[in-house]
Amino acid sequence: MFLLSSIIFVIFFIPLAFASSQKGEEAYTRLMDGNRRFISGNISKKDLGELKRRELAKGQHPVAIVVTCSDSRVPPEIIFDQGLGELFVIRVAGNVVDPVALGSIEYAAEHLHVPLLIVLGHSNCGAVTAAVDAKGKTEGNIGAIVKKILPAVRKAEAKGGSREEIISRAIRENVLLVQEEIQQNSPVLKGLIERGALKLVGAVYDISSGAVEIIK
């Protein structure tokens, strides 16, 4: 009986996992194609009309979750050239996560079945810069953000270099640490990632060139 159950699980689970993984890859390709259009200035025409709004009022089916910074220069829908209802966005200074942000990601991944999660840092990040320049104990609500970023700063500082080099490296390290935190603090998301139902990607957006660079 156990063997039969295992066989049934394999028959049904493997195609399901493959399909989910494929959707994640398709969403990833879609967003990167959109970023290339944004860089070139060849932005696609968006449907922002009444019929589209009425359609979305019935429910949402975003193709990707983007965790990114609140910085006004980093609007995900624009830099990935996506329209209404296509991205589920969580924005907070320094693109850090807490239980509220994780709950938002879980909702999108588990209940809306979004197949792609991108953690997106960006160049010239004010929150990371503040963490690099922080002296002594950080206080208040802004201090709470800085505190979340400090481990990335310490890793960047350990490799030496100029202040600008440390800031640039810390931005990337922060993305990597947020990716780790997502998996460590959310069994739901970790399970989806391990099953191939959710593709997790780390990236950095260059606010000068407009390019999104994937962190391998």
Coordinates of N, CA and C in Angstrom, one line a residue, residues 4-203:
L4 N 2.4 1.7 -3.5 CA 1.4 2.2 -4.4 C 1.2 3.7 -4.2
S5 N 1.1 4.2 -2.9 CA 0.9 5.6 -2.6 C 2.1 6.4 -3.1
S6 N 3.3 5.8 -3.0 CA 4.5 6.5 -3.4 C 4.5 6.7 -4.9
I7 N 4.1 5.6 -5.6 CA 4.1 5.7 -7.1 C 3.1 6.7 -7.6
I8 N 1.9 6.8 -6.9 CA 0.9 7.8 -7.3 C 1.4 9.2 -7.0
F9 N 2.1 9.4 -5.9 CA 2.7 10.7 -5.6 C 3.6 11.1 -6.7
V10 N 4.5 10.2 -7.1 CA 5.5 10.5 -8.1 C 4.8 10.9 -9.4
I11 N 3.8 10.1 -9.8 CA 3.1 10.3 -11.1 C 2.5 11.7 -11.2
F12 N 1.9 12.1 -10.1 CA 1.2 13.4 -10.1 C 2.1 14.6 -9.7
F13 N 3.0 14.3 -8.8 CA 3.8 15.5 -8.3 C 4.8 16.0 -9.3
I14 N 5.5 15.1 -9.9 CA 6.6 15.5 -10.8 C 6.1 16.4 -12.0
P15 N 5.0 16.0 -12.7 CA 4.5 16.9 -13.7 C 4.1 18.2 -13.2
L16 N 3.5 18.2 -11.9 CA 3.0 19.5 -11.3 C 4.2 20.4 -11.0
A17 N 5.2 19.8 -10.4 CA 6.4 20.6 -10.1 C 7.1 21.1 -11.3
F18 N 7.1 20.3 -12.4 CA 7.7 20.8 -13.7 C 6.9 21.9 -14.2
A19 N 5.6 21.8 -14.2 CA 4.8 22.9 -14.7 C 5.0 24.2 -14.0
S20 N 5.1 24.1 -12.6 CA 5.3 25.3 -11.8 C 6.6 25.9 -12.1
S21 N 7.6 25.1 -12.2 CA 9.0 25.6 -12.5 C 9.0 26.3 -13.8
Q22 N 8.3 25.7 -14.8 CA 8.3 26.3 -16.1 C 7.6 27.6 -16.1
K23 N 6.5 27.8 -15.3 CA 5.8 29.1 -15.2 C 6.8 30.1 -14.6
G24 N 7.6 29.7 -13.6 CA 8.6 30.6 -13.0 C 9.6 31.1 -14.0
E25 N 10.0 30.2 -14.9 CA 11.0 30.5 -15.9 C 10.4 31.5 -17.0
E26 N 9.1 31.2 -17.3 CA 8.4 32.0 -18.3 C 8.2 33.4 -17.7
A27 N 7.8 33.5 -16.4 CA 7.6 34.8 -15.8 C 9.0 35.6 -15.8
Y28 N 10.0 34.9 -15.4 CA 11.4 35.5 -15.4 C 11.7 36.1 -16.8
T29 N 11.5 35.3 -17.8 CA 11.8 35.7 -19.2 C 11.0 36.9 -19.6
R30 N 9.7 36.9 -19.2 CA 8.8 38.0 -19.5 C 9.3 39.3 -18.8
L31 N 9.7 39.3 -17.6 CA 10.2 40.5 -16.9 C 11.5 41.0 -17.5
M32 N 12.4 40.1 -17.8 CA 13.7 40.5 -18.3 C 13.6 41.1 -19.8
D33 N 12.6 40.5 -20.5 CA 12.3 41.1 -21.8 C 11.8 42.5 -21.7
G34 N 10.9 42.6 -20.6 CA 10.3 44.0 -20.4 C 11.4 45.0 -20.0
N35 N 12.4 44.5 -19.2 CA 13.5 45.4 -18.8 C 14.3 45.9 -20.0
R36 N 14.5 44.9 -21.0 CA 15.2 45.3 -22.2 C 14.4 46.3 -23.0
R37 N 13.1 46.2 -23.0 CA 12.3 47.2 -23.7 C 12.4 48.6 -23.0
F38 N 12.4 48.5 -21.7 CA 12.5 49.8 -20.9 C 13.9 50.5 -21.2
I39 N 15.0 49.7 -21.2 CA 16.3 50.3 -21.5 C 16.3 50.9 -22.9
S40 N 15.7 50.3 -23.9 CA 15.7 50.8 -25.2 C 14.8 51.9 -25.5
G41 N 13.8 52.1 -24.5 CA 12.8 53.1 -24.7 C 11.6 52.6 -25.6
N42 N 11.6 51.3 -25.9 CA 10.5 50.8 -26.7 C 9.5 50.2 -25.8
I43 N 8.8 51.0 -25.0 CA 7.9 50.6 -24.1 C 6.6 50.1 -24.8
S44 N 6.1 49.0 -24.3 CA 4.8 48.4 -24.8 C 3.6 49.2 -24.4
K45 N 2.6 49.2 -25.3 CA 1.4 49.9 -25.0 C 0.6 49.2 -23.9
K46 N 0.1 49.9 -22.8 CA -0.5 49.3 -21.7 C -2.1 49.5 -21.8
D47 N -2.8 48.5 -21.4 CA -4.2 48.6 -21.3 C -4.6 49.1 -20.0
L48 N -5.0 50.4 -19.9 CA -5.4 51.0 -18.7 C -6.8 51.5 -18.7
G49 N -7.6 50.9 -19.6 CA -9.0 51.3 -19.8 C -9.9 50.7 -18.8
E50 N -11.2 51.1 -19.0 CA -12.3 50.7 -18.1 C -12.5 49.2 -18.1
L51 N -12.4 48.6 -19.3 CA -12.7 47.1 -19.3 C -11.6 46.4 -18.6
K52 N -10.3 46.8 -18.7 CA -9.2 46.2 -18.0 C -9.4 46.3 -16.5
R53 N -9.8 47.5 -16.0 CA -10.1 47.7 -14.6 C -11.2 46.9 -14.1
R54 N -12.3 46.7 -14.9 CA -13.4 45.9 -14.5 C -12.9 44.4 -14.4
E55 N -12.1 44.0 -15.3 CA -11.6 42.6 -15.3 C -10.8 42.3 -14.0
L56 N -9.9 43.3 -13.7 CA -9.1 43.1 -12.5 C -9.9 43.2 -11.2
A57 N -11.0 43.9 -11.3 CA -11.9 44.0 -10.1 C -12.4 42.6 -9.7
K58 N -12.5 41.7 -10.6 CA -12.9 40.3 -10.3 C -11.9 39.4 -9.7
G59 N -10.6 39.8 -9.8 CA -9.6 39.1 -9.2 C -8.2 39.4 -9.8
Q60 N -7.2 39.0 -9.1 CA -5.8 39.3 -9.6 C -5.0 38.0 -9.9
H61 N -4.2 38.1 -10.9 CA -3.3 37.0 -11.3 C -2.0 37.5 -11.7
P62 N -1.2 38.1 -10.8 CA 0.1 38.6 -11.1 C 1.1 37.5 -11.5
V63 N 2.0 37.9 -12.4 CA 3.0 36.9 -12.9 C 4.2 36.8 -12.0
A64 N 4.5 37.9 -11.2 CA 5.7 37.9 -10.3 C 5.5 38.7 -9.1
I65 N 6.2 38.3 -8.0 CA 6.3 39.1 -6.8 C 7.6 39.8 -6.8
V66 N 7.6 41.1 -6.5 CA 8.9 41.9 -6.5 C 9.0 42.6 -5.1
V67 N 10.1 42.2 -4.4 CA 10.4 42.8 -3.2 C 11.5 43.8 -3.5
T68 N 11.2 45.1 -3.3 CA 12.2 46.1 -3.7 C 12.1 47.3 -2.7
C69 N 13.0 48.3 -3.0 CA 13.1 49.5 -2.2 C 12.0 50.5 -2.5
S70 N 11.7 51.3 -1.5 CA 10.7 52.4 -1.6 C 11.1 53.5 -2.5
D71 N 12.4 53.6 -2.8 CA 13.0 54.6 -3.6 C 12.2 55.0 -4.8
S72 N 11.9 56.3 -5.0 CA 11.0 56.7 -6.1 C 11.6 56.5 -7.5
R73 N 12.9 56.2 -7.5 CA 13.5 55.9 -8.8 C 13.5 54.4 -9.2
V74 N 12.8 53.6 -8.4 CA 12.8 52.2 -8.7 C 11.3 51.7 -8.7
P75 N 10.5 52.1 -9.7 CA 9.2 51.6 -9.8 C 9.1 50.3 -10.6
P76 N 8.9 49.1 -10.0 CA 9.0 47.8 -10.7 C 8.1 47.7 -12.0
E77 N 6.9 48.2 -11.9 CA 6.0 48.1 -13.1 C 6.7 48.8 -14.3
I78 N 7.4 49.9 -14.1 CA 8.0 50.6 -15.2 C 9.2 50.0 -15.7
I79 N 10.1 49.6 -14.8 CA 11.4 49.1 -15.2 C 11.3 47.7 -15.8
F80 N 10.2 47.0 -15.5 CA 10.0 45.7 -16.1 C 9.0 45.8 -17.2
D81 N 8.5 47.0 -17.5 CA 7.5 47.3 -18.5 C 6.3 46.3 -18.4
Q82 N 5.7 46.4 -17.3 CA 4.5 45.6 -17.0 C 3.3 46.5 -16.7
G83 N 2.1 46.0 -16.8 CA 0.9 46.8 -16.7 C 0.1 46.5 -15.4
L84 N -1.1 47.0 -15.4 CA -2.0 46.8 -14.3 C -2.2 45.3 -14.0
G85 N -2.1 45.0 -12.7 CA -2.4 43.6 -12.3 C -1.3 42.6 -12.6
E86 N -0.1 43.0 -13.1 CA 0.9 42.0 -13.5 C 2.0 41.8 -12.5
L87 N 2.2 42.7 -11.6 CA 3.2 42.5 -10.5 C 2.6 42.7 -9.1
F88 N 3.0 41.8 -8.2 CA 2.6 41.9 -6.8 C 3.8 42.5 -6.1
V89 N 3.8 43.8 -5.7 CA 5.0 44.5 -5.2 C 4.9 44.8 -3.7
I90 N 6.1 44.4 -3.1 CA 6.3 44.8 -1.7 C 7.5 45.7 -1.6
R91 N 7.2 47.0 -1.2 CA 8.3 48.0 -1.2 C 8.5 48.5 0.2
V92 N 9.8 48.5 0.6 CA 10.2 49.1 1.9 C 11.7 49.6 1.7
A93 N 12.0 50.6 2.4 CA 13.4 51.2 2.2 C 14.4 50.1 2.5
G94 N 15.4 49.9 1.6 CA 16.4 48.9 1.7 C 16.0 47.5 1.3
N95 N 14.8 47.4 0.8 CA 14.2 46.1 0.3 C 14.5 45.0 1.4
V96 N 14.3 45.3 2.6 CA 14.4 44.3 3.7 C 13.0 43.7 4.0
V97 N 13.0 42.6 4.7 CA 11.7 41.9 5.0 C 11.5 41.8 6.5
D98 N 10.3 41.8 6.9 CA 9.9 41.5 8.3 C 8.7 40.6 8.2
P99 N 8.1 40.2 9.4 CA 6.9 39.3 9.3 C 5.8 39.8 8.4
V100 N 5.6 41.1 8.4 CA 4.5 41.6 7.6 C 4.8 41.4 6.1
A101 N 6.0 41.7 5.7 CA 6.4 41.6 4.3 C 6.4 40.1 3.9
L102 N 6.9 39.2 4.8 CA 6.9 37.8 4.5 C 5.4 37.3 4.4
G103 N 4.5 37.8 5.2 CA 3.2 37.4 5.1 C 2.6 37.8 3.8
S104 N 2.9 39.0 3.3 CA 2.5 39.5 2.0 C 3.0 38.6 0.9
I105 N 4.3 38.2 1.0 CA 4.9 37.3 -0.1 C 4.2 36.0 0.0
E106 N 4.0 35.5 1.2 CA 3.3 34.2 1.3 C 1.9 34.2 0.7
Y107 N 1.2 35.3 0.9 CA -0.2 35.4 0.3 C -0.1 35.3 -1.2
A108 N 0.8 36.0 -1.8 CA 0.9 36.0 -3.3 C 1.4 34.6 -3.8
A109 N 2.3 34.0 -3.1 CA 2.9 32.8 -3.6 C 2.0 31.6 -3.4
E110 N 1.4 31.5 -2.2 CA 0.6 30.4 -1.8 C -0.9 30.5 -2.3
H111 N -1.5 31.7 -2.2 CA -2.9 31.8 -2.5 C -3.2 32.3 -3.9
L112 N -2.3 33.1 -4.4 CA -2.4 33.6 -5.8 C -1.6 32.8 -6.8
H113 N -0.8 31.9 -6.2 CA 0.1 30.9 -7.0 C 1.0 31.7 -8.0
V114 N 1.6 32.8 -7.5 CA 2.6 33.5 -8.3 C 3.8 32.7 -8.4
P115 N 4.4 32.4 -9.6 CA 5.5 31.5 -9.7 C 6.9 32.1 -9.6
L116 N 7.0 33.4 -9.5 CA 8.3 34.0 -9.4 C 8.4 35.1 -8.4
L117 N 9.5 35.1 -7.6 CA 9.8 36.1 -6.6 C 11.2 36.7 -6.8
I118 N 11.2 38.0 -7.0 CA 12.4 38.7 -7.3 C 12.7 39.7 -6.1
V119 N 13.9 39.5 -5.5 CA 14.4 40.5 -4.5 C 15.3 41.5 -5.3
L120 N 14.8 42.7 -5.3 CA 15.5 43.7 -6.2 C 16.1 44.9 -5.4
G121 N 17.4 44.9 -5.3 CA 18.1 46.0 -4.8 C 18.4 47.0 -5.9
H122 N 19.1 48.1 -5.6 CA 19.4 49.1 -6.6 C 20.6 49.9 -6.3
S123 N 21.2 50.5 -7.3 CA 22.4 51.3 -7.1 C 22.0 52.6 -6.4
N124 N 23.0 53.2 -5.7 CA 22.8 54.4 -5.0 C 21.7 54.3 -3.9
C125 N 21.6 53.2 -3.3 CA 20.5 53.0 -2.3 C 20.8 53.8 -1.0
G126 N 19.9 54.7 -0.7 CA 20.1 55.6 0.5 C 20.0 54.8 1.8
A127 N 19.2 53.8 1.8 CA 19.2 53.0 3.1 C 20.5 52.2 3.3
V128 N 21.0 51.7 2.3 CA 22.3 50.9 2.4 C 23.4 51.9 2.7
T129 N 23.4 53.1 2.1 CA 24.4 54.1 2.3 C 24.3 54.6 3.8
A130 N 23.1 54.7 4.3 CA 23.0 55.1 5.7 C 23.5 54.1 6.7
A131 N 23.4 52.8 6.3 CA 23.9 51.7 7.1 C 25.4 51.7 7.1
V132 N 26.0 52.0 5.9 CA 27.5 52.0 5.8 C 28.0 53.2 6.6
D133 N 27.3 54.3 6.6 CA 27.8 55.5 7.3 C 27.4 55.5 8.8
A134 N 26.6 54.6 9.2 CA 26.1 54.6 10.6 C 27.2 54.4 11.6
K135 N 27.2 55.3 12.7 CA 28.2 55.2 13.7 C 27.5 54.9 15.0
G136 N 27.9 53.9 15.7 CA 27.3 53.6 17.0 C 25.9 52.9 16.9
K137 N 25.1 53.0 17.9 CA 23.9 52.3 18.0 C 22.8 53.0 17.2
T138 N 22.1 52.3 16.4 CA 21.0 53.0 15.6 C 19.7 53.1 16.4
E139 N 19.0 54.2 16.3 CA 17.8 54.5 17.1 C 16.6 54.7 16.2
G140 N 15.4 54.5 16.8 CA 14.2 54.8 16.1 C 13.8 53.9 15.0
N141 N 12.8 54.3 14.3 CA 12.2 53.5 13.2 C 13.2 53.4 12.0
I142 N 13.8 54.5 11.7 CA 14.8 54.4 10.6 C 16.0 53.5 11.0
G143 N 16.3 53.6 12.3 CA 17.4 52.7 12.8 C 17.0 51.3 12.7
A144 N 15.8 50.9 12.7 CA 15.4 49.5 12.6 C 15.7 49.0 11.2
I145 N 15.5 49.9 10.2 CA 15.9 49.5 8.8 C 17.4 49.4 8.7
V146 N 18.1 50.3 9.2 CA 19.6 50.3 9.2 C 20.1 49.0 9.9
K147 N 19.5 48.6 11.0 CA 19.9 47.4 11.7 C 19.8 46.2 10.9
K148 N 18.7 46.1 10.1 CA 18.5 45.0 9.2 C 19.6 44.9 8.1
I149 N 20.1 46.0 7.7 CA 21.1 46.0 6.6 C 22.5 45.9 7.1
L150 N 22.8 46.2 8.4 CA 24.1 46.1 8.9 C 24.9 44.8 8.6
P151 N 24.2 43.6 8.8 CA 25.0 42.4 8.5 C 25.6 42.4 7.0
A152 N 24.8 42.9 6.1 CA 25.3 43.0 4.7 C 26.5 44.0 4.6
V153 N 26.4 45.1 5.4 CA 27.5 46.1 5.4 C 28.8 45.4 6.0
R154 N 28.6 44.7 7.1 CA 29.8 44.0 7.7 C 30.5 43.1 6.7
K155 N 29.7 42.3 6.0 CA 30.3 41.4 5.0 C 31.0 42.2 3.9
A156 N 30.4 43.3 3.5 CA 31.0 44.1 2.4 C 32.3 44.7 2.9
E157 N 32.3 45.2 4.2 CA 33.5 45.9 4.7 C 34.6 44.9 4.9
A158 N 34.3 43.6 5.2 CA 35.4 42.6 5.4 C 36.3 42.5 4.2
K159 N 35.8 42.8 3.0 CA 36.5 42.7 1.8 C 37.3 43.9 1.4
G160 N 37.2 45.0 2.2 CA 37.9 46.2 2.0 C 37.4 47.0 0.9
G161 N 38.2 48.1 0.5 CA 37.9 48.9 -0.6 C 37.4 50.3 -0.2
S162 N 37.1 51.1 -1.1 CA 36.7 52.5 -0.9 C 35.2 52.5 -0.3
R163 N 34.8 53.6 0.2 CA 33.4 53.8 0.6 C 32.4 53.4 -0.5
E164 N 32.7 53.9 -1.7 CA 31.8 53.6 -2.8 C 31.8 52.1 -3.1
E165 N 32.9 51.5 -3.1 CA 33.0 50.0 -3.3 C 32.2 49.3 -2.3
I166 N 32.4 49.7 -1.0 CA 31.7 49.0 0.1 C 30.2 49.1 -0.1
I167 N 29.7 50.3 -0.4 CA 28.3 50.5 -0.6 C 27.8 49.7 -1.7
S168 N 28.5 49.6 -2.9 CA 28.0 48.8 -4.0 C 28.0 47.3 -3.6
R169 N 29.0 46.9 -2.9 CA 29.1 45.5 -2.5 C 28.0 45.2 -1.5
A170 N 27.7 46.1 -0.6 CA 26.7 45.9 0.5 C 25.3 45.8 -0.1
I171 N 25.1 46.5 -1.2 CA 23.8 46.5 -1.9 C 23.5 45.0 -2.4
R172 N 24.6 44.4 -2.9 CA 24.4 43.0 -3.4 C 24.3 42.1 -2.3
E173 N 25.2 42.3 -1.3 CA 25.1 41.4 -0.1 C 23.8 41.4 0.6
N174 N 23.2 42.6 0.6 CA 21.9 42.8 1.2 C 20.8 42.0 0.5
V175 N 20.9 42.0 -0.8 CA 19.9 41.2 -1.6 C 20.1 39.7 -1.3
L176 N 21.3 39.2 -1.2 CA 21.6 37.8 -0.9 C 21.1 37.4 0.5
L177 N 21.3 38.3 1.5 CA 20.9 38.1 2.8 C 19.3 38.1 3.0
V178 N 18.7 38.9 2.2 CA 17.2 39.0 2.2 C 16.7 37.7 1.6
Q179 N 17.3 37.2 0.6 CA 16.9 35.9 0.0 C 17.0 34.8 1.0
E180 N 18.2 34.8 1.8 CA 18.3 33.8 2.8 C 17.3 33.9 3.9
E181 N 17.0 35.1 4.3 CA 16.0 35.4 5.4 C 14.6 34.9 5.0
I182 N 14.3 35.1 3.7 CA 13.0 34.7 3.2 C 12.8 33.2 3.5
Q183 N 13.9 32.4 3.1 CA 13.8 31.0 3.2 C 13.9 30.5 4.7
Q184 N 14.7 31.2 5.5 CA 14.9 30.8 6.9 C 13.7 31.1 7.7
N185 N 13.0 32.2 7.5 CA 11.9 32.7 8.3 C 10.5 32.3 7.8
S186 N 10.4 31.7 6.6 CA 9.1 31.3 6.1 C 9.2 29.9 5.6
P187 N 8.7 29.0 6.4 CA 8.7 27.6 6.0 C 7.8 27.4 4.7
V188 N 6.8 28.2 4.6 CA 5.8 28.2 3.5 C 6.6 28.5 2.2
L189 N 7.4 29.6 2.2 CA 8.1 30.0 1.0 C 9.2 29.0 0.7
K190 N 9.9 28.6 1.7 CA 11.0 27.6 1.6 C 10.5 26.3 0.9
G191 N 9.3 25.9 1.4 CA 8.7 24.7 0.8 C 8.4 24.9 -0.7
L192 N 7.8 26.0 -1.0 CA 7.4 26.3 -2.4 C 8.7 26.4 -3.3
I193 N 9.7 27.0 -2.8 CA 11.0 27.1 -3.5 C 11.6 25.7 -3.8
E194 N 11.6 24.9 -2.7 CA 12.2 23.5 -2.8 C 11.4 22.6 -3.8
R195 N 10.1 22.8 -3.8 CA 9.3 22.0 -4.7 C 9.3 22.5 -6.2
G196 N 9.9 23.7 -6.4 CA 9.9 24.2 -7.7 C 8.7 25.0 -8.1
A197 N 7.8 25.3 -7.1 CA 6.6 26.0 -7.3 C 6.8 27.5 -7.3
L198 N 8.0 27.9 -6.8 CA 8.3 29.3 -6.7 C 9.8 29.5 -7.0
K199 N 10.1 30.3 -8.1 CA 11.5 30.6 -8.5 C 11.9 31.9 -7.7
L200 N 13.0 31.8 -7.0 CA 13.6 32.9 -6.3 C 14.8 33.5 -7.0
V201 N 14.8 34.8 -7.2 CA 15.8 35.4 -8.0 C 16.3 36.7 -7.2
G202 N 17.6 36.9 -7.2 CA 18.1 38.2 -6.6 C 18.7 39.0 -7.7
A203 N 18.5 40.3 -7.6 CA 18.9 41.2 -8.7 C 19.2 42.6 -8.2

